Short mmCIF file of C-alpha atoms in Angstrom, two decimals:
data_model
loop_
_atom_site.label_atom_id
_atom_site.label_comp_id
_atom_site.label_asym_id
_atom_site.label_seq_id
_atom_site.Cartn_x
_atom_site.Cartn_y
_atom_site.Cartn_z
CA MET A 231 -14.94 -43.15 72.46
CA ASN A 232 -18.60 -42.82 73.49
CA LYS A 233 -20.73 -44.91 71.04
CA ARG A 234 -24.45 -44.40 70.73
CA GLN A 235 -27.03 -46.02 68.49
CA ILE A 236 -29.82 -43.68 67.36
CA ILE A 237 -32.89 -44.35 65.19
CA GLY A 238 -33.55 -41.43 62.86
CA LEU A 239 -37.11 -40.91 61.56
CA MET A 240 -37.62 -38.66 58.58
CA SER A 241 -40.95 -37.89 56.94
CA GLY A 242 -40.42 -34.96 54.65
CA THR A 243 -42.58 -32.36 53.05
CA SER A 244 -43.15 -34.62 50.05
CA MET A 245 -45.46 -36.58 52.42
CA ASP A 246 -44.67 -39.80 50.58
CA GLY A 247 -43.70 -41.98 53.55
CA LEU A 248 -41.33 -42.59 56.44
CA ASP A 249 -37.57 -43.25 56.26
CA ILE A 250 -36.03 -45.09 59.19
CA ALA A 251 -32.27 -45.32 59.80
CA LEU A 252 -30.44 -46.89 62.72
CA VAL A 253 -26.99 -45.38 62.98
CA GLU A 254 -24.09 -45.81 65.37
CA PHE A 255 -22.12 -42.66 66.20
CA SER A 256 -18.88 -42.12 68.03
CA THR A 257 -16.30 -39.36 68.50
CA ASN A 258 -12.62 -40.20 67.93
CA GLU A 259 -9.53 -38.86 69.73
CA THR A 260 -9.30 -35.88 67.34
CA ASN A 261 -12.94 -34.96 68.11
CA HIS A 262 -14.18 -36.00 64.66
CA TYR A 263 -17.47 -37.79 64.33
CA GLN A 264 -17.67 -41.30 62.92
CA HIS A 265 -20.81 -43.09 61.88
CA ARG A 266 -21.94 -46.51 60.77
CA VAL A 267 -25.32 -47.15 59.22
CA ILE A 268 -26.67 -50.41 60.70
CA LYS A 269 -30.14 -50.74 59.15
CA THR A 270 -32.52 -48.68 56.99
CA GLN A 271 -36.09 -49.07 55.83
CA SER A 272 -38.75 -47.05 54.05
CA VAL A 273 -42.44 -47.28 55.04
CA GLN A 274 -45.50 -45.97 53.13
CA PHE A 275 -48.05 -43.90 55.03
CA SER A 276 -51.42 -45.48 55.78
CA ASP A 277 -54.44 -44.34 53.73
CA GLU A 278 -55.83 -42.63 56.82
CA LEU A 279 -52.66 -40.55 57.22
CA ASN A 280 -52.55 -39.77 53.54
CA ALA A 281 -56.10 -38.42 53.78
CA PHE A 282 -55.18 -36.25 56.77
CA PHE A 283 -51.96 -34.89 55.15
CA ALA A 284 -53.81 -34.13 51.90
CA GLU A 285 -55.90 -31.58 53.78
CA THR A 286 -53.24 -30.06 56.08
CA GLN A 287 -54.10 -26.45 55.30
CA GLN A 288 -57.79 -26.99 56.03
CA LEU A 289 -57.45 -28.94 59.31
CA SER A 290 -59.22 -27.61 62.38
CA ALA A 291 -57.31 -27.30 65.67
CA PRO A 292 -58.86 -30.47 67.09
CA SER A 293 -57.98 -32.34 63.88
CA VAL A 294 -54.34 -31.22 64.18
CA PHE A 295 -54.22 -32.54 67.80
CA GLU A 296 -55.80 -35.82 66.65
CA LEU A 297 -53.33 -36.16 63.77
CA ASP A 298 -50.47 -35.50 66.18
CA LYS A 299 -51.42 -38.46 68.30
CA LYS A 300 -52.34 -40.74 65.34
CA PHE A 301 -49.03 -40.04 63.62
CA GLY A 302 -47.14 -40.52 66.88
CA GLN A 303 -48.80 -43.97 67.18
CA PHE A 304 -47.93 -44.76 63.56
CA LEU A 305 -44.25 -43.84 64.14
CA ALA A 306 -44.13 -45.94 67.30
CA ASP A 307 -45.67 -48.95 65.54
CA LYS A 308 -43.23 -48.69 62.62
CA VAL A 309 -40.23 -48.37 64.95
CA ASN A 310 -41.34 -51.48 66.85
CA GLU A 311 -41.81 -53.38 63.54
CA PHE A 312 -38.43 -52.17 62.36
CA ILE A 313 -36.74 -53.39 65.53
CA GLU A 314 -38.55 -56.75 65.48
CA SER A 315 -38.05 -57.53 61.79
CA ASN A 316 -34.34 -56.72 61.97
CA LYS A 317 -33.89 -58.64 65.25
CA LEU A 318 -32.49 -55.62 67.00
CA LYS A 319 -32.18 -55.18 70.80
CA LYS A 320 -33.92 -52.20 72.29
CA SER A 321 -31.31 -52.20 75.02
CA ASP A 322 -28.69 -51.31 72.44
CA ILE A 323 -30.61 -48.27 71.17
CA ASP A 324 -30.06 -45.02 73.00
CA ALA A 325 -32.85 -42.94 71.51
CA ILE A 326 -35.16 -42.18 68.59
CA ALA A 327 -34.65 -38.85 66.80
CA SER A 328 -37.87 -37.93 64.99
CA HIS A 329 -38.32 -35.05 62.59
CA GLY A 330 -42.14 -35.36 62.54
CA GLN A 331 -44.34 -34.14 59.72
CA THR A 332 -44.34 -30.39 59.14
CA LEU A 333 -47.82 -28.94 58.93
CA PHE A 334 -47.01 -25.23 59.40
CA HIS A 335 -43.74 -23.38 59.21
CA GLN A 336 -43.88 -19.64 59.92
CA PRO A 337 -40.61 -18.57 61.53
CA GLN A 338 -41.33 -14.93 60.79
CA SER A 339 -44.37 -15.35 63.10
CA GLY A 340 -42.35 -17.27 65.68
CA TYR A 341 -43.71 -20.82 65.25
CA THR A 342 -43.36 -24.08 63.43
CA VAL A 343 -45.52 -27.20 63.83
CA GLN A 344 -44.44 -30.80 63.31
CA VAL A 345 -46.93 -33.53 64.28
CA GLY A 346 -45.92 -36.93 65.62
CA CYS A 347 -46.30 -36.86 69.37
CA GLY A 348 -42.96 -37.62 70.97
CA GLN A 349 -44.50 -38.82 74.23
CA THR A 350 -46.65 -41.31 72.32
CA ILE A 351 -43.62 -42.68 70.53
CA ALA A 352 -41.67 -42.97 73.77
CA PHE A 353 -44.47 -44.67 75.68
CA HIS A 354 -45.18 -47.22 73.01
CA THR A 355 -41.61 -48.11 72.12
CA GLY A 356 -40.04 -47.87 75.59
CA LEU A 357 -37.26 -45.68 74.17
CA LYS A 358 -36.16 -42.12 74.72
CA VAL A 359 -37.40 -39.79 71.95
CA ILE A 360 -36.06 -36.44 70.79
CA ASN A 361 -38.27 -34.42 68.50
CA ASP A 362 -39.26 -30.79 67.84
CA PHE A 363 -35.85 -29.91 66.49
CA ARG A 364 -36.79 -26.54 64.98
CA THR A 365 -38.52 -24.59 67.76
CA ARG A 366 -35.62 -23.54 69.96
CA ASP A 367 -33.79 -22.14 66.89
CA ILE A 368 -36.87 -20.06 65.98
CA ILE A 369 -37.05 -18.81 69.56
CA ALA A 370 -33.40 -17.75 69.15
CA GLY A 371 -34.44 -15.75 66.07
CA GLY A 372 -33.57 -18.30 63.42
CA GLN A 373 -35.51 -19.84 60.57
CA GLY A 374 -35.62 -23.24 62.26
CA ALA A 375 -34.24 -24.52 58.96
CA PRO A 376 -32.36 -25.98 57.35
CA LEU A 377 -31.17 -28.53 59.87
CA VAL A 378 -29.16 -30.96 57.68
CA PRO A 379 -26.01 -28.83 56.96
CA ILE A 380 -24.34 -29.84 60.21
CA GLY A 381 -24.65 -33.44 59.09
CA ASP A 382 -23.51 -32.71 55.57
CA PHE A 383 -20.28 -31.19 56.77
CA GLU A 384 -19.62 -33.48 59.70
CA LEU A 385 -20.55 -36.83 58.12
CA PHE A 386 -20.19 -36.36 54.31
CA LYS A 387 -17.73 -33.51 53.93
CA ASP A 388 -15.35 -35.32 51.59
CA LEU A 389 -17.99 -36.20 48.95
CA ALA A 390 -18.60 -32.83 47.25
CA GLU A 391 -18.26 -29.04 47.60
CA SER A 392 -21.99 -28.59 48.09
CA TYR A 393 -25.03 -30.72 49.04
CA ILE A 394 -28.52 -30.52 47.64
CA ASN A 395 -31.54 -32.40 48.81
CA VAL A 396 -34.48 -32.50 46.39
CA GLY A 397 -37.41 -33.39 48.63
CA GLY A 398 -40.69 -31.49 48.89
CA PHE A 399 -38.51 -28.46 48.74
CA VAL A 400 -34.93 -28.07 47.48
CA ASN A 401 -32.30 -27.10 50.06
CA ILE A 402 -28.56 -26.56 49.74
CA SER A 403 -25.60 -26.39 52.04
CA PHE A 404 -22.06 -25.26 51.14
CA ARG A 405 -19.11 -23.36 52.48
CA ASP A 406 -18.62 -19.86 51.16
CA LYS A 407 -15.26 -18.35 50.21
CA ASN A 408 -14.64 -17.48 53.88
CA GLY A 409 -15.23 -21.04 55.00
CA SER A 410 -18.59 -20.33 56.70
CA ILE A 411 -21.39 -22.83 56.17
CA ARG A 412 -24.35 -21.38 54.26
CA ALA A 413 -27.58 -23.21 53.76
CA PHE A 414 -31.14 -22.32 52.73
CA ASP A 415 -34.14 -23.52 50.74
CA ILE A 416 -33.61 -22.81 47.04
CA CYS A 417 -37.10 -23.47 45.60
CA PRO A 418 -39.90 -26.02 45.56
CA GLY A 419 -39.01 -29.60 44.64
CA ASN A 420 -41.22 -32.69 44.55
CA LEU A 421 -44.30 -31.11 46.15
CA PRO A 422 -45.63 -29.27 43.06
CA LEU A 423 -44.49 -32.08 40.73
CA ASN A 424 -46.34 -34.72 42.79
CA LYS A 425 -49.40 -32.53 43.12
CA LEU A 426 -49.66 -32.13 39.37
CA VAL A 427 -49.64 -35.86 38.59
CA LEU A 428 -52.22 -36.71 41.32
CA SER A 429 -55.01 -36.09 38.77
CA ARG A 430 -53.48 -38.92 36.73
CA GLY A 431 -53.74 -41.29 39.67
CA LEU A 432 -49.94 -41.20 40.17
CA LYS A 433 -47.90 -40.47 43.26
CA PHE A 434 -44.98 -39.08 41.28
CA ASP A 435 -43.69 -38.60 37.72
CA GLU A 436 -41.25 -41.49 37.40
CA ASN A 437 -37.97 -40.26 35.86
CA GLY A 438 -39.75 -37.13 34.76
CA ASN A 439 -41.25 -39.08 31.80
CA ILE A 440 -44.50 -37.09 31.70
CA ALA A 441 -42.64 -33.78 32.02
CA ARG A 442 -40.49 -34.73 29.03
CA THR A 443 -43.58 -34.80 26.80
CA GLY A 444 -44.66 -31.24 27.71
CA ASP A 445 -43.71 -27.85 26.34
CA ILE A 446 -42.25 -24.98 28.31
CA ASN A 447 -44.74 -22.23 28.93
CA PHE A 448 -42.30 -19.29 28.90
CA PHE A 449 -44.88 -16.85 30.27
CA LEU A 450 -45.44 -19.09 33.29
CA LEU A 451 -41.72 -19.74 33.62
CA ASP A 452 -41.03 -16.01 33.79
CA LEU A 453 -43.71 -15.60 36.46
CA LEU A 454 -42.24 -18.42 38.59
CA ASN A 455 -38.69 -17.12 38.26
CA SER A 456 -39.85 -13.64 39.29
CA LEU A 457 -41.30 -14.69 42.65
CA PRO A 458 -39.86 -12.33 45.36
CA TYR A 459 -38.43 -15.23 47.43
CA TYR A 460 -35.64 -15.82 44.90
CA SER A 461 -34.23 -12.33 45.27
CA ALA A 462 -34.51 -12.34 49.13
CA ALA A 463 -31.27 -12.60 51.14
CA TYR A 464 -30.55 -15.80 53.03
CA PRO A 465 -30.99 -17.24 55.63
CA LYS A 466 -34.45 -18.07 54.32
CA SER A 467 -36.79 -21.05 54.20
CA LEU A 468 -39.96 -22.16 52.47
CA GLY A 469 -43.15 -23.70 53.74
CA VAL A 470 -46.31 -25.23 52.26
CA GLU A 471 -48.13 -22.00 52.93
CA TRP A 472 -45.89 -20.19 50.47
CA LEU A 473 -46.74 -22.72 47.80
CA GLU A 474 -50.47 -22.29 48.40
CA GLU A 475 -50.34 -18.51 48.43
CA GLN A 476 -47.73 -17.68 45.77
CA PHE A 477 -46.68 -20.64 43.67
CA TYR A 478 -49.74 -22.79 42.94
CA PRO A 479 -52.00 -19.87 41.82
CA LEU A 480 -49.57 -19.24 38.95
CA LEU A 481 -50.03 -22.72 37.47
CA LYS A 482 -53.51 -21.73 36.27
CA PHE A 483 -51.81 -20.00 33.32
CA ASP A 484 -51.49 -23.34 31.53
CA LYS A 485 -54.25 -25.94 31.43
CA GLU A 486 -52.11 -28.88 30.33
CA ILE A 487 -50.52 -30.98 33.06
CA GLU A 488 -47.63 -31.95 30.82
CA ASN A 489 -46.79 -28.31 30.13
CA ASN A 490 -47.02 -27.40 33.77
CA LEU A 491 -44.75 -30.27 34.73
CA ARG A 492 -42.23 -29.34 31.99
CA THR A 493 -42.25 -25.69 33.04
CA VAL A 494 -41.88 -26.44 36.77
CA VAL A 495 -38.99 -28.84 36.07
CA GLU A 496 -37.29 -26.12 34.10
CA HIS A 497 -37.92 -23.59 36.85
CA ILE A 498 -36.41 -25.88 39.53
CA ALA A 499 -33.37 -26.60 37.32
CA ILE A 500 -32.79 -22.87 36.63
CA GLN A 501 -33.03 -21.94 40.33
CA ILE A 502 -30.74 -24.75 41.48
CA ALA A 503 -28.08 -24.03 38.83
CA ALA A 504 -28.27 -20.28 39.45
CA VAL A 505 -27.32 -20.75 43.14
CA LEU A 506 -24.56 -23.26 42.36
CA ASN A 507 -23.01 -21.09 39.65
CA ALA A 508 -23.32 -17.88 41.70
CA HIS A 509 -21.21 -19.46 44.43
CA SER A 510 -18.76 -21.14 42.03
CA MET A 511 -19.48 -24.65 43.27
CA LYS A 512 -17.41 -27.12 41.29
CA SER A 513 -19.42 -30.14 42.44
CA THR A 514 -22.71 -30.89 44.13
CA LEU A 515 -24.09 -34.12 45.64
CA ILE A 516 -27.82 -34.48 45.03
CA SER A 517 -29.92 -36.67 47.33
CA GLY A 518 -33.61 -37.10 48.09
CA GLY A 519 -36.36 -38.41 45.84
CA GLY A 520 -35.62 -35.86 43.16
CA ALA A 521 -32.19 -37.44 42.59
CA ARG A 522 -34.08 -40.25 40.84
CA ASN A 523 -35.82 -37.89 38.45
CA SER A 524 -33.38 -38.31 35.55
CA PHE A 525 -35.08 -35.59 33.44
CA LEU A 526 -34.69 -33.04 36.27
CA ILE A 527 -31.06 -33.98 36.72
CA GLU A 528 -30.50 -33.52 32.97
CA ARG A 529 -32.02 -30.05 33.06
CA ILE A 530 -29.99 -29.01 36.11
CA GLN A 531 -26.82 -30.12 34.33
CA ASN A 532 -27.87 -28.15 31.25
CA TYR A 533 -27.51 -24.93 33.29
CA TYR A 534 -24.94 -25.94 35.93
CA GLU A 535 -21.28 -25.48 35.08
CA GLY A 536 -19.95 -28.02 37.61
CA LYS A 537 -20.24 -31.72 38.31
CA ILE A 538 -23.37 -33.42 39.60
CA ILE A 539 -22.75 -36.41 41.92
CA ILE A 540 -25.55 -38.93 42.47
CA PRO A 541 -24.64 -41.14 45.44
CA ASP A 542 -25.61 -44.71 46.12
CA ASP A 543 -29.28 -45.63 46.73
CA GLU A 544 -28.88 -45.67 50.52
CA LEU A 545 -27.60 -42.11 50.64
CA ILE A 546 -30.17 -40.89 48.10
CA GLU A 547 -33.02 -42.32 50.18
CA PHE A 548 -31.84 -42.07 53.75
CA LYS A 549 -29.38 -39.13 54.07
CA GLU A 550 -31.86 -36.97 55.94
CA ALA A 551 -32.90 -39.83 58.29
CA ILE A 552 -29.17 -40.47 58.98
CA ILE A 553 -28.63 -36.77 59.71
CA PHE A 554 -31.63 -36.59 62.02
CA SER A 555 -30.20 -39.50 63.98
CA PHE A 556 -26.98 -37.40 64.17
CA LEU A 557 -28.95 -34.40 65.48
CA GLY A 558 -30.24 -36.75 68.23
CA TYR A 559 -26.73 -37.90 68.98
CA LEU A 560 -25.52 -34.31 69.36
CA TYR A 561 -28.50 -33.57 71.64
CA LEU A 562 -27.56 -36.51 73.92
CA GLU A 563 -23.93 -35.40 73.86
CA ASN A 564 -25.00 -31.89 75.02
CA LYS A 565 -23.69 -30.23 71.88
CA PRO A 566 -25.26 -27.66 69.56
CA ASN A 567 -27.14 -29.26 66.65
CA CYS A 568 -28.59 -26.12 65.04
CA LEU A 569 -26.05 -23.76 63.42
CA ALA A 570 -26.70 -20.01 63.84
CA GLU A 571 -24.61 -19.20 60.73
CA VAL A 572 -27.09 -21.24 58.69
CA THR A 573 -30.41 -20.35 60.29
CA GLY A 574 -29.75 -16.77 61.22
CA ALA A 575 -30.38 -17.30 64.93
CA SER A 576 -28.65 -15.19 67.57
CA GLN A 577 -26.64 -18.25 68.65
CA SER A 578 -26.19 -21.91 67.83
CA VAL A 579 -28.49 -24.00 70.03
CA ARG A 580 -29.00 -27.55 71.27
CA SER A 581 -32.46 -27.91 69.84
CA GLY A 582 -35.01 -30.60 70.53
CA THR A 583 -37.41 -31.91 73.18
CA LEU A 584 -36.60 -35.08 75.13
CA HIS A 585 -39.40 -37.51 75.98
CA LEU A 586 -38.77 -40.33 78.45
CA PRO A 587 -40.59 -43.67 78.13
CA ASN A 588 -41.59 -43.76 81.82
#
């Protein structure tokens, strides 16, 4: 039984901070994976990073390179603080698996960009680092996303029939009637909701309280539900560029923030429930920041015919960081960590780039 301890770093498209999870993995005699979460921690981005990330679509090439190094240094510093504050031994830790922060995701054009320089993290922590988990899958013809389904079905397979993460975007993984794993991005999630409340000086709409006060703009709702992405076949994935080009311009049809929030929440709920019902999912486990938006959960349940499961706080907050540590474990074990049946690639691949500390 080969045990490894991996630190998973997840900073999602919501751009609201960094999740850190130290997880121990092993493989038992029947070749099943076992895991034990040792420590977790959430860290807010610095003001400087927030300023950079707020302008991602306008960054020049030199600014992207600068951000790559600055964010790599930030990740290294936070890992070192995490290790020190929890009195951990670096000698016990096999590697860091870092998602990085996605700036651009254009698989149809053959590229994806996540900043957070792996070599910078490795040098300043003295630990091996695996990052850039999406590129090899895109080279193999896949979407480079989603990456979490392999973790959903290897680590949490007994909790529900399907798994939804409501982060910046909403993604789902489930097994179809033939037993094959299917996964894709359903729709936007926290990104448009957080963007709308920024003008109120808020980072997010707690419990959907502001959205509750608004009225549905049915004209806008019809426009959102009619976006071509929703009728496209999967595998498919979304990026910030899609929001900027197709989603955000539609929000101009209502001037009231409350109404926009209410309408977008309804849109998200309709799209999530439509996918769950279409595939006859009897239960779904919802994680990510959106799992704490009680109004959104209510609206999903209004349309969804099955059971919604909200897990404990650790799984809500850290499921993706835990799964990225698992992707790092699979990489070190020389096993595929990107599923072709999910991404549409020509083959499942062992994706990632390894950086050595010296």
